[in-house]
Short mmCIF file of C-alpha atoms in Angstrom, two decimals:
data_model
loop_
_atom_site.label_atom_id
_atom_site.label_comp_id
_atom_site.label_asym_id
_atom_site.label_seq_id
_atom_site.Cartn_x
_atom_site.Cartn_y
_atom_site.Cartn_z
CA UNK A 1 70.50 49.99 119.82
CA UNK A 2 68.56 48.34 117.33
CA UNK A 3 65.54 49.57 116.34
CA UNK A 4 62.91 47.48 118.06
CA UNK A 5 59.09 47.17 116.53
CA UNK A 6 55.96 44.52 116.92
CA UNK A 7 53.92 43.84 114.14
CA UNK A 8 51.89 40.48 114.70
CA UNK A 9 49.37 39.44 117.20
CA UNK A 10 45.87 40.90 115.53
CA UNK A 11 44.81 40.36 111.68
CA UNK A 12 42.13 43.19 111.53
CA UNK A 13 39.90 45.78 113.16
CA UNK A 14 37.27 44.62 115.72
CA UNK A 15 33.81 43.70 113.82
CA UNK A 16 30.45 44.99 115.47
CA UNK A 17 30.13 41.92 116.79
CA UNK A 18 32.91 41.52 118.79
CA UNK A 19 36.22 39.99 118.10
CA UNK A 20 38.09 39.60 114.94
CA UNK A 21 36.16 37.49 112.64
CA UNK A 22 33.59 39.61 111.89
CA UNK A 23 31.88 37.50 109.32
CA UNK A 24 31.63 34.25 111.37
CA UNK A 25 30.09 35.88 114.55
CA UNK A 26 27.30 37.44 112.43
CA UNK A 27 26.41 34.42 110.72
CA UNK A 28 26.27 32.41 113.93
CA UNK A 29 24.23 35.61 115.53
CA UNK A 30 21.83 35.61 112.59
CA UNK A 31 21.88 31.70 113.18
CA UNK A 32 20.74 32.00 116.45
CA UNK A 33 18.33 34.27 115.87
CA UNK A 34 16.66 32.25 113.30
CA UNK A 35 16.53 29.29 115.32
CA UNK A 36 14.66 31.18 118.16
CA UNK A 37 12.16 32.05 115.23
CA UNK A 38 12.13 28.46 114.01
CA UNK A 39 11.48 27.46 117.50
CA UNK A 40 8.82 29.46 118.43
CA UNK A 41 6.63 28.75 115.06
CA UNK A 42 7.75 25.05 114.59
CA UNK A 43 8.95 23.84 117.85
CA UNK A 44 11.16 20.40 117.59
CA UNK A 45 11.91 20.92 114.51
CA UNK A 46 12.42 24.24 114.06
CA UNK A 47 14.88 24.03 116.89
CA UNK A 48 16.85 20.94 115.14
CA UNK A 49 17.11 22.40 111.76
CA UNK A 50 18.26 25.81 113.64
CA UNK A 51 20.68 23.82 115.41
CA UNK A 52 22.35 21.86 112.37
CA UNK A 53 22.54 25.26 110.33
CA UNK A 54 24.58 26.79 113.51
CA UNK A 55 26.78 23.19 113.52
CA UNK A 56 27.20 23.80 109.77
CA UNK A 57 28.29 27.71 109.76
CA UNK A 58 30.44 26.81 112.82
CA UNK A 59 32.30 23.58 111.27
CA UNK A 60 32.51 25.51 107.74
CA UNK A 61 34.12 28.82 109.17
CA UNK A 62 36.89 26.59 111.37
CA UNK A 63 40.18 28.64 110.37
CA UNK A 64 42.87 25.59 109.56
CA UNK A 65 46.40 25.35 107.88
CA UNK A 66 44.70 25.23 104.46
CA UNK A 67 41.79 27.93 105.12
CA UNK A 68 38.18 26.95 106.29
CA UNK A 69 35.49 25.32 104.34
CA UNK A 70 33.69 28.10 103.27
CA UNK A 71 36.99 29.57 101.99
CA UNK A 72 37.73 26.59 99.73
CA UNK A 73 34.31 26.65 98.31
CA UNK A 74 34.95 30.28 97.56
CA UNK A 75 38.15 29.67 95.76
CA UNK A 76 36.49 26.64 93.93
CA UNK A 77 33.51 28.59 92.91
CA UNK A 78 35.63 31.70 91.94
CA UNK A 79 37.74 29.18 89.15
CA UNK A 80 34.57 28.50 87.82
CA UNK A 81 33.72 31.61 87.34
CA UNK A 82 37.03 32.77 85.53
CA UNK A 83 36.71 29.27 83.68
CA UNK A 84 33.39 30.18 81.94
CA UNK A 85 34.20 34.00 81.52
CA UNK A 86 37.60 33.82 79.72
CA UNK A 87 39.34 30.36 80.62
CA UNK A 88 41.57 31.42 83.00
CA UNK A 89 43.67 32.68 79.60
CA UNK A 90 45.23 36.31 78.93
CA UNK A 91 46.58 37.37 75.44
CA UNK A 92 47.53 41.14 74.49
CA UNK A 93 44.94 42.48 72.67
CA UNK A 94 45.05 42.43 69.13
CA UNK A 95 42.17 44.47 67.47
CA UNK A 96 42.29 42.18 63.89
CA UNK A 97 41.63 39.02 66.29
CA UNK A 98 38.97 40.63 68.13
CA UNK A 99 37.02 41.55 64.96
CA UNK A 100 37.66 38.25 63.45
CA UNK A 101 36.51 36.28 66.59
CA UNK A 102 33.49 38.73 66.50
CA UNK A 103 32.32 37.92 63.30
CA UNK A 104 32.46 34.37 64.02
CA UNK A 105 30.72 34.52 66.68
CA UNK A 106 28.15 36.68 64.90
CA UNK A 107 27.92 33.99 62.06
CA UNK A 108 26.90 30.96 64.42
CA UNK A 109 23.36 29.69 64.82
CA UNK A 110 21.80 29.91 68.01
CA UNK A 111 22.21 25.96 68.32
CA UNK A 112 25.96 26.12 68.28
CA UNK A 113 26.41 26.60 71.54
CA UNK A 114 29.61 25.10 72.46
CA UNK A 115 31.09 26.77 69.75
CA UNK A 116 29.99 29.95 70.51
CA UNK A 117 30.77 29.55 74.35
CA UNK A 118 34.36 28.86 73.29
CA UNK A 119 34.66 31.37 71.12
CA UNK A 120 33.55 34.13 73.54
CA UNK A 121 36.26 32.65 76.05
CA UNK A 122 38.64 33.38 73.68
CA UNK A 123 37.41 36.90 72.58
CA UNK A 124 37.42 37.48 76.46
CA UNK A 125 40.84 36.59 77.09
CA UNK A 126 41.91 39.42 74.72
CA UNK A 127 42.80 42.45 76.95
CA UNK A 128 44.94 45.48 76.96
CA UNK A 129 46.52 45.05 80.21
CA UNK A 130 47.44 41.93 81.99
CA UNK A 131 45.28 41.13 84.94
CA UNK A 132 47.80 42.10 87.59
CA UNK A 133 47.88 45.56 85.70
CA UNK A 134 44.22 45.86 84.84
CA UNK A 135 42.88 49.65 84.84
CA UNK A 136 46.45 50.98 84.41
CA UNK A 137 47.22 53.70 82.23
CA UNK A 138 50.10 56.94 82.07
CA UNK A 139 49.85 60.23 82.88
CA UNK A 140 53.22 61.23 81.43
CA UNK A 141 55.09 58.54 79.68
CA UNK A 142 57.46 60.69 77.79
CA UNK A 143 61.24 59.04 77.01
CA UNK A 144 63.30 60.18 79.21
CA UNK A 145 61.13 61.68 81.78
CA UNK A 146 60.09 60.08 85.25
CA UNK A 147 57.07 57.61 84.31
CA UNK A 148 53.64 58.76 85.79
CA UNK A 149 51.27 55.98 86.21
CA UNK A 150 47.73 56.59 86.34
CA UNK A 151 45.30 53.86 87.75
CA UNK A 152 41.67 53.43 87.81
CA UNK A 153 41.28 49.79 88.99
CA UNK A 154 37.25 49.08 89.46
CA UNK A 155 36.12 49.78 92.73
CA UNK A 156 39.07 51.60 93.70
CA UNK A 157 40.16 55.51 94.41
CA UNK A 158 41.94 56.28 91.05
CA UNK A 159 45.79 57.38 91.96
CA UNK A 160 48.74 58.14 90.49
CA UNK A 161 52.25 56.41 91.21
CA UNK A 162 55.96 56.81 90.48
CA UNK A 163 58.70 54.32 90.94
CA UNK A 164 62.44 54.67 92.31
CA UNK A 165 64.98 52.06 91.96
CA UNK A 166 67.53 52.84 95.84
CA UNK A 167 70.46 51.32 96.47
CA UNK A 168 69.21 50.66 100.05
CA UNK A 169 69.47 51.57 103.64
CA UNK A 170 72.97 49.29 103.73
CA UNK A 171 75.81 49.19 101.09
CA UNK A 172 78.44 46.82 101.96
CA UNK A 173 79.61 46.83 105.61
CA UNK A 174 78.13 49.60 107.90
CA UNK A 175 77.97 50.14 111.54
CA UNK A 176 74.76 49.23 113.87
CA UNK A 177 74.60 53.20 114.15
CA UNK A 178 74.46 53.94 110.42
CA UNK A 179 72.01 50.94 110.79
CA UNK A 180 69.87 52.55 112.95
CA UNK A 181 70.07 56.12 111.65
CA UNK A 182 68.71 54.48 108.28
CA UNK A 183 65.40 52.53 110.26
CA UNK A 184 64.61 56.14 111.94
CA UNK A 185 65.24 58.12 108.80
CA UNK A 186 62.70 55.82 107.12
CA UNK A 187 60.27 56.08 109.88
CA UNK A 188 60.67 59.41 109.89
CA UNK A 189 59.64 59.81 105.88
CA UNK A 190 56.47 57.39 107.01
CA UNK A 191 55.59 59.82 110.04
CA UNK A 192 55.64 63.11 107.76
CA UNK A 193 52.89 61.92 105.29
CA UNK A 194 50.64 60.68 107.81
CA UNK A 195 48.83 64.11 107.97
CA UNK A 196 45.22 64.08 106.42
CA UNK A 197 46.47 67.12 103.99
CA UNK A 198 49.43 65.20 102.82
CA UNK A 199 49.42 64.72 98.94
CA UNK A 200 51.60 61.44 98.77
CA UNK A 201 49.51 58.88 100.96
CA UNK A 202 50.90 55.44 99.94
CA UNK A 203 54.57 53.68 99.97
CA UNK A 204 55.62 50.54 98.52
CA UNK A 205 58.99 49.31 99.22
CA UNK A 206 59.94 46.14 96.95
CA UNK A 207 63.15 44.12 97.12
CA UNK A 208 63.66 41.82 93.31
CA UNK A 209 66.01 38.73 94.38
CA UNK A 210 67.28 37.33 90.93
CA UNK A 211 70.72 35.96 89.21
CA UNK A 212 73.10 38.31 88.59
CA UNK A 213 72.93 40.11 84.85
CA UNK A 214 76.29 39.69 83.08
CA UNK A 215 75.10 41.46 80.21
CA UNK A 216 76.64 44.54 80.98
CA UNK A 217 80.04 42.85 81.55
CA UNK A 218 79.80 40.92 78.24
CA UNK A 219 78.98 44.36 76.62
CA UNK A 220 82.14 46.06 78.21
CA UNK A 221 84.40 43.13 77.11
CA UNK A 222 83.12 43.28 73.30
CA UNK A 223 83.59 47.11 73.28
CA UNK A 224 87.22 46.89 74.51
CA UNK A 225 88.78 44.01 73.33
CA UNK A 226 90.76 44.47 70.10
CA UNK A 227 88.84 42.91 67.08
CA UNK A 228 92.14 43.09 64.76
CA UNK A 229 94.04 39.45 64.33
CA UNK A 230 97.49 39.72 66.78
CA UNK A 231 100.76 40.06 65.10
CA UNK A 232 101.64 36.43 66.26
CA UNK A 233 100.22 32.79 67.10
CA UNK A 234 101.77 34.05 70.76
CA UNK A 235 99.92 37.20 71.19
CA UNK A 236 96.65 35.16 69.82
CA UNK A 237 96.92 32.35 71.87
CA UNK A 238 97.15 34.74 75.08
CA UNK A 239 94.08 36.31 73.69
CA UNK A 240 92.23 33.34 73.39
CA UNK A 241 93.09 32.18 77.12
CA UNK A 242 91.96 35.78 78.41
CA UNK A 243 88.59 35.33 76.74
CA UNK A 244 88.01 31.99 77.66
CA UNK A 245 88.80 32.75 81.32
CA UNK A 246 86.51 35.82 81.49
CA UNK A 247 84.04 33.97 80.27
CA UNK A 248 84.45 31.64 82.50
CA UNK A 249 84.45 34.22 84.95
CA UNK A 250 80.96 35.40 83.81
CA UNK A 251 79.57 31.72 83.85
CA UNK A 252 80.64 31.35 87.76
CA UNK A 253 79.22 34.57 88.43
CA UNK A 254 75.89 33.79 86.83
CA UNK A 255 75.66 29.91 88.74
CA UNK A 256 74.62 30.50 92.28
CA UNK A 257 74.58 34.38 92.47
CA UNK A 258 71.57 36.41 93.29
CA UNK A 259 71.45 40.13 94.05
CA UNK A 260 69.35 42.43 95.25
CA UNK A 261 67.62 45.33 93.70
CA UNK A 262 65.33 47.69 95.56
CA UNK A 263 62.60 49.88 94.48
CA UNK A 264 59.91 51.93 95.93
CA UNK A 265 56.53 52.91 94.44
CA UNK A 266 54.94 56.05 95.94
CA UNK A 267 50.94 56.53 95.38
CA UNK A 268 48.89 59.84 95.16
CA UNK A 269 45.42 59.16 95.32
CA UNK A 270 43.45 61.52 93.24
CA UNK A 271 41.82 62.93 96.25
CA UNK A 272 40.12 66.87 96.68
CA UNK A 273 42.97 67.98 98.15
CA UNK A 274 45.01 66.67 95.12
CA UNK A 275 42.76 68.40 92.56
CA UNK A 276 42.56 71.50 94.41
CA UNK A 277 46.45 71.93 94.35
CA UNK A 278 46.64 70.93 90.81
CA UNK A 279 44.20 73.42 90.09
CA UNK A 280 46.66 76.31 90.91
CA UNK A 281 49.14 75.27 88.50
CA UNK A 282 46.67 74.35 85.18
CA UNK A 283 43.71 73.20 84.15
CA UNK A 284 43.12 69.63 83.78
CA UNK A 285 45.94 67.15 83.25
CA UNK A 286 48.28 69.96 82.34
CA UNK A 287 48.03 71.10 86.49
CA UNK A 288 48.18 67.42 87.33
CA UNK A 289 51.34 66.77 85.50
CA UNK A 290 53.16 70.08 86.99
CA UNK A 291 52.10 68.99 90.51
CA UNK A 292 53.74 65.48 90.13
CA UNK A 293 56.73 67.50 88.91
CA UNK A 294 57.09 69.15 92.07
CA UNK A 295 56.32 66.10 94.15
CA UNK A 296 58.50 64.06 92.43
CA UNK A 297 61.32 66.01 92.64
CA UNK A 298 60.48 66.99 96.39
CA UNK A 299 60.13 63.12 97.09
CA UNK A 300 63.93 62.14 95.67
CA UNK A 301 65.08 64.46 97.97
CA UNK A 302 63.07 63.04 100.88
CA UNK A 303 64.11 59.29 99.65
CA UNK A 304 68.00 60.33 100.17
CA UNK A 305 67.49 61.99 103.30
CA UNK A 306 65.94 59.00 104.62
CA UNK A 307 69.14 57.08 104.15
CA UNK A 308 68.14 55.18 101.08
CA UNK A 309 71.21 56.32 99.27
CA UNK A 310 70.85 56.95 95.36
CA UNK A 311 67.34 57.40 94.32
CA UNK A 312 66.72 57.13 90.69
CA UNK A 313 63.33 57.73 89.09
CA UNK A 314 62.20 55.53 86.51
CA UNK A 315 60.49 55.85 83.06
CA UNK A 316 57.65 54.54 81.56
CA UNK A 317 59.45 52.36 79.38
CA UNK A 318 61.84 51.26 82.19
CA UNK A 319 58.23 50.17 84.31
CA UNK A 320 57.15 48.63 81.36
CA UNK A 321 60.19 46.85 81.17
CA UNK A 322 60.01 45.62 84.84
CA UNK A 323 56.42 44.15 84.24
CA UNK A 324 57.50 42.45 81.32
CA UNK A 325 60.62 40.96 83.45
CA UNK A 326 58.28 40.02 86.12
CA UNK A 327 56.41 37.70 83.80
CA UNK A 328 59.30 36.37 81.95
CA UNK A 329 62.65 36.09 83.96
CA UNK A 330 64.21 34.96 81.08
CA UNK A 331 63.99 38.55 79.96
CA UNK A 332 66.60 41.06 81.82
CA UNK A 333 64.91 43.89 84.33
CA UNK A 334 67.08 46.46 82.46
CA UNK A 335 66.13 45.16 78.96
CA UNK A 336 64.67 48.28 77.16
CA UNK A 337 64.42 46.52 73.66
CA UNK A 338 60.77 46.38 72.63
CA UNK A 339 59.32 47.56 75.65
CA UNK A 340 56.69 48.88 74.99
CA UNK A 341 54.34 51.51 77.58
CA UNK A 342 51.16 50.49 75.95
CA UNK A 343 51.80 46.91 75.44
CA UNK A 344 53.31 45.04 78.50
CA UNK A 345 51.12 41.92 78.92
CA UNK A 346 52.45 38.48 78.20
CA UNK A 347 49.99 35.83 76.79
CA UNK A 348 49.31 33.67 80.13
CA UNK A 349 47.17 31.20 81.70
CA UNK A 350 45.80 30.59 85.19
CA UNK A 351 44.85 27.85 87.39
CA UNK A 352 43.99 27.17 90.82
CA UNK A 353 47.43 27.88 92.49
CA UNK A 354 49.97 28.99 89.78
CA UNK A 355 50.04 31.98 87.13
CA UNK A 356 51.76 30.50 84.01
CA UNK A 357 53.22 32.78 81.57
CA UNK A 358 54.80 31.88 78.10
CA UNK A 359 57.55 33.87 76.54
CA UNK A 360 60.85 34.01 74.57
CA UNK A 361 64.17 33.59 75.71
CA UNK A 362 66.63 36.41 76.10
CA UNK A 363 67.97 36.12 72.31
CA UNK A 364 64.15 35.01 71.19
CA UNK A 365 65.16 31.90 69.52
CA UNK A 366 63.06 29.58 71.83
CA UNK A 367 59.77 29.54 73.86
CA UNK A 368 59.97 29.64 77.62
CA UNK A 369 57.42 28.92 80.19
CA UNK A 370 57.66 30.51 83.87
CA UNK A 371 55.00 29.42 86.66
CA UNK A 372 54.70 31.97 89.48
CA UNK A 373 53.01 31.89 93.08
CA UNK A 374 52.15 34.49 95.18
CA UNK A 375 51.32 34.50 99.07
CA UNK A 376 50.23 37.24 101.15
CA UNK A 377 52.03 38.02 104.75
CA UNK A 378 49.48 39.63 107.31
CA UNK A 379 49.79 41.04 110.58
CA UNK A 380 47.35 37.96 111.80
CA UNK A 381 49.82 34.99 110.67
CA UNK A 382 52.81 36.73 112.46
CA UNK A 383 54.31 35.81 115.85
CA UNK A 384 53.79 38.98 118.06
CA UNK A 385 57.48 39.16 119.12
CA UNK A 386 60.18 42.19 119.07
CA UNK A 387 61.49 42.51 115.65
CA UNK A 388 64.53 44.44 114.21
CA UNK A 389 64.44 46.24 110.72
CA UNK A 390 66.34 42.77 109.48
CA UNK A 391 63.46 40.64 110.03
CA UNK A 392 62.73 39.72 106.65
CA UNK A 393 66.84 38.78 105.79
CA UNK A 394 65.94 35.20 105.96
CA UNK A 395 63.53 35.28 102.91
CA UNK A 396 66.18 37.49 101.20
CA UNK A 397 69.46 35.80 101.50
CA UNK A 398 70.78 32.28 102.29
CA UNK A 399 68.04 30.15 100.61
CA UNK A 400 69.07 26.45 99.78
CA UNK A 401 68.33 26.99 96.32
CA UNK A 402 68.57 30.41 93.72
CA UNK A 403 64.80 31.19 94.04
CA UNK A 404 63.69 34.35 91.83
CA UNK A 405 61.69 36.08 94.26
CA UNK A 406 60.06 39.48 95.13
CA UNK A 407 59.14 40.98 98.31
CA UNK A 408 56.57 44.08 98.35
CA UNK A 409 55.14 45.57 101.41
CA UNK A 410 52.48 48.34 100.19
CA UNK A 411 51.67 50.66 103.38
CA UNK A 412 48.70 53.57 103.12
CA UNK A 413 49.34 55.87 106.19
CA UNK A 414 46.22 56.80 108.34
CA UNK A 415 46.52 60.36 110.13
CA UNK A 416 46.89 60.25 114.21
CA UNK A 417 43.40 61.14 115.33
CA UNK A 418 41.85 58.39 113.40
CA UNK A 419 44.33 55.62 113.91
CA UNK A 420 44.20 56.69 117.60
CA UNK A 421 40.14 56.38 117.71
CA UNK A 422 40.72 53.04 116.17
CA UNK A 423 43.12 51.76 118.74
CA UNK A 424 40.58 53.01 121.62
CA UNK A 425 37.75 51.29 120.17
CA UNK A 426 40.01 47.76 119.77
CA UNK A 427 41.09 48.29 123.43
CA UNK A 428 37.78 48.67 124.59
CA UNK A 429 35.88 45.35 122.71
CA UNK A 430 38.79 43.46 123.28
CA UNK A 431 38.85 44.19 126.68
CA UNK A 432 34.91 43.62 126.90
CA UNK A 433 35.45 40.41 124.94
CA UNK A 434 38.04 38.94 128.07
CA UNK A 435 35.76 40.21 131.00
CA UNK A 436 32.76 38.57 129.82
CA UNK A 437 34.73 35.06 129.18
CA UNK A 438 35.95 35.59 132.49
CA UNK A 439 32.92 36.41 134.30
CA UNK A 440 31.08 33.34 132.36
CA UNK A 441 34.29 31.43 134.58
CA UNK A 442 36.05 30.40 130.93
CA UNK A 443 39.42 30.94 130.59
CA UNK A 444 40.04 34.23 127.87
CA UNK A 445 40.45 33.53 124.27
CA UNK A 446 44.09 33.74 122.96
CA UNK A 447 43.41 35.73 120.08
CA UNK A 448 41.37 38.15 122.12
CA UNK A 449 44.38 38.48 124.43
CA UNK A 450 46.78 39.09 121.75
CA UNK A 451 44.57 41.21 119.90
CA UNK A 452 44.35 43.61 123.28
CA UNK A 453 48.27 43.68 123.71
CA UNK A 454 48.61 44.50 120.02
CA UNK A 455 46.08 47.15 120.41
CA UNK A 456 47.54 48.76 123.68
CA UNK A 457 50.85 49.00 121.87
CA UNK A 458 49.27 51.06 118.81
CA UNK A 459 47.36 53.45 121.32
CA UNK A 460 50.42 53.98 123.15
CA UNK A 461 52.50 54.69 120.16
CA UNK A 462 49.82 57.06 118.53
CA UNK A 463 49.43 59.23 122.14
CA UNK A 464 49.06 62.83 121.05
CA UNK A 465 52.20 64.78 120.67
CA UNK A 466 54.04 61.54 119.49
CA UNK A 467 54.43 62.82 115.75
CA UNK A 468 53.30 59.35 115.07
CA UNK A 469 50.76 57.96 112.68
CA UNK A 470 48.79 54.86 111.53
CA UNK A 471 50.08 52.51 109.11
CA UNK A 472 47.82 50.10 107.21
CA UNK A 473 50.27 47.25 105.35
CA UNK A 474 50.29 44.12 104.12
CA UNK A 475 53.29 41.84 102.52
CA UNK A 476 53.73 40.04 99.04
CA UNK A 477 56.17 37.52 98.06
CA UNK A 478 56.06 35.77 94.23
CA UNK A 479 58.49 33.30 93.43
CA UNK A 480 59.21 32.05 89.91
CA UNK A 481 60.56 28.49 88.55
CA UNK A 482 60.64 26.87 85.44
CA UNK A 483 58.04 24.11 86.21
CA UNK A 484 54.97 23.34 88.45
CA UNK A 485 57.41 20.84 90.11
CA UNK A 486 59.88 22.91 90.85
CA UNK A 487 57.39 26.11 91.91
CA UNK A 488 56.13 23.47 94.44
CA UNK A 489 59.71 22.74 95.65
CA UNK A 490 60.54 26.65 95.97
CA UNK A 491 57.08 27.19 97.96
CA UNK A 492 58.23 24.55 100.59
CA UNK A 493 61.22 25.81 101.14
CA UNK A 494 60.19 29.23 101.68
CA UNK A 495 57.20 28.38 103.80
CA UNK A 496 59.88 26.66 106.00
CA UNK A 497 61.82 29.17 106.09
CA UNK A 498 59.44 31.84 106.62
CA UNK A 499 58.23 29.94 109.67
CA UNK A 500 61.43 29.37 111.30
CA UNK A 501 63.78 32.38 110.81
CA UNK A 502 61.11 34.91 109.80
CA UNK A 503 57.97 34.51 112.60
CA UNK A 504 55.71 33.56 109.95
CA UNK A 505 53.49 31.34 111.33
CA UNK A 506 51.47 31.11 107.79
CA UNK A 507 52.03 32.46 104.43
CA UNK A 508 48.46 32.62 102.68
CA UNK A 509 48.76 31.95 99.08
CA UNK A 510 46.47 33.54 97.22
CA UNK A 511 44.88 31.13 95.02
CA UNK A 512 42.25 31.41 92.54
CA UNK A 513 43.73 34.99 92.41
CA UNK A 514 47.39 34.04 91.16
CA UNK A 515 47.21 35.97 87.67
CA UNK A 516 45.84 39.13 89.12
CA UNK A 517 47.74 38.84 92.51
CA UNK A 518 51.41 38.73 90.66
CA UNK A 519 50.96 42.39 89.74
CA UNK A 520 51.26 42.91 94.12
CA UNK A 521 54.64 42.66 93.35
CA UNK A 522 55.43 44.93 90.73
CA UNK A 523 56.31 48.10 91.03
CA UNK A 524 52.59 50.00 90.38
CA UNK A 525 50.96 49.54 93.89
CA UNK A 526 48.68 46.96 94.05
CA UNK A 527 47.02 44.53 96.44
CA UNK A 528 45.92 47.24 99.73
CA UNK A 529 42.52 48.75 99.92
CA UNK A 530 42.38 52.57 101.11
CA UNK A 531 41.69 52.38 105.12
CA UNK A 532 38.26 52.80 106.30
CA UNK A 533 37.20 56.17 107.67
CA UNK A 534 35.28 56.40 110.13
CA UNK A 535 31.91 58.62 109.72
CA UNK A 536 33.05 61.25 111.76
CA UNK A 537 36.22 61.89 110.05
CA UNK A 538 34.54 62.18 106.78
CA UNK A 539 32.04 64.73 108.18
CA UNK A 540 35.56 66.85 109.53
CA UNK A 541 37.10 66.60 106.31
CA UNK A 542 33.96 67.59 104.41
CA UNK A 543 34.02 70.58 106.75
CA UNK A 544 37.14 71.39 106.30
CA UNK A 545 36.34 72.23 102.24
CA UNK A 546 38.61 72.53 99.54
CA UNK A 547 40.54 75.76 100.80
CA UNK A 548 39.18 79.44 100.46
CA UNK A 549 39.88 80.77 96.47
CA UNK A 550 42.27 83.65 98.10
CA UNK A 551 44.61 81.15 99.96
CA UNK A 552 47.76 80.11 98.22
CA UNK A 553 47.07 76.22 98.88
#
């Protein structure tokens, strides 16, 4: 029997003011209070101004197919700020170029404002990491060893991350029992890491859909075809026919043939639990590395037990090559040639709706341009019907165009007690909202009803003794194309397929963020914030301390 789950129905936890649009409700309440005060002091004039302000707040925050007026205003403002900072450009950092621009800026007089502004933009565009990997470094980049990423993005908790390439749950023709076993195995893996003392807290399954790479086959032919001239013309002709036939086969394989590559990135936040456990293995970074080696070996076993097939951990250089390929798909994903763990950004620019990368072709003889666009997949935009583990297949196979794309679902696990407490609060608030509407003689808001149903399902799933834990997640999909026109066509195709076959009412294109949003589908665990923990849970964690000095853990 297929495993059925429910994902849609609500977009977030409820706000203090009730409902799921906390910002809008808060602004309306503040506007109402201001209207009352204005009426008290300025009478009709204050009332008129207050009602006009309330109308503006209401109209500017109405959600539409293209977002609210306020959201569109924020996007335009964000792009203006980005243009002032670096013109939307990124260039790999070069010390000589930085020094030269700094000297030019210093030499300018105060009245050369336009020249100064332009030079400052060019200097700001020089950065060591692309926008999608800002704050990324390495704890271990030893060749041939697992690449341990060290992330310290601004405003977030630092964390380590490691990426595995896996075969996926199914390989070829499999029985339904095997599929259900694989789905249950993945669910158990997540549940096993839901407890608050578990070190690994996040999992990011990622699938890259790309054209078949025939480089390995071409290399095989080069290694196995005899280079010596045949003894006679008949053998020479036969060899030429054989090579032409093999070239034709590879050409057909490259045309209209898309393959899937599956990866899983696991995140270890630098929490007090992590540092305490690492301190037992050595001081500072040495202890961190030793702990991570143990965690990596354990996670490899757990991924295999979760029916993910062979789990091959990627080296730092392989991850750098992956990121280079994501920016410039003309470069093979497995090509380690000139992949540098300290320099994996490619010159790019950004406008409102796309991330544009200028790179080189496979053999480096010509310049190529790739256009990328990323959308978020949120629970609030999903139909709240039951889904099997195959609900994303319409976006992975069967599209009418050979669209290079990546789908990623970063997930952060929430301990059972915290998730159950949140579910209870959401049930109470939604029930109160619906009761209040019914008492006023109004029809209950459909959004509140959908949220109540989803909250009740969460509360039921998280009942004490169930062994289940909370899961905060968001999905991302990045599309890549050779031109702006082609990218627009691809976006339309994917939006139609998502709505008609995958139950996604809306793909939320992350416009004005596109260069940074590309990193959400790289194997570096970006695009999701740590779940909000209540004050009570934080107090309990503080009372738990870091462990006794005499203890073994």
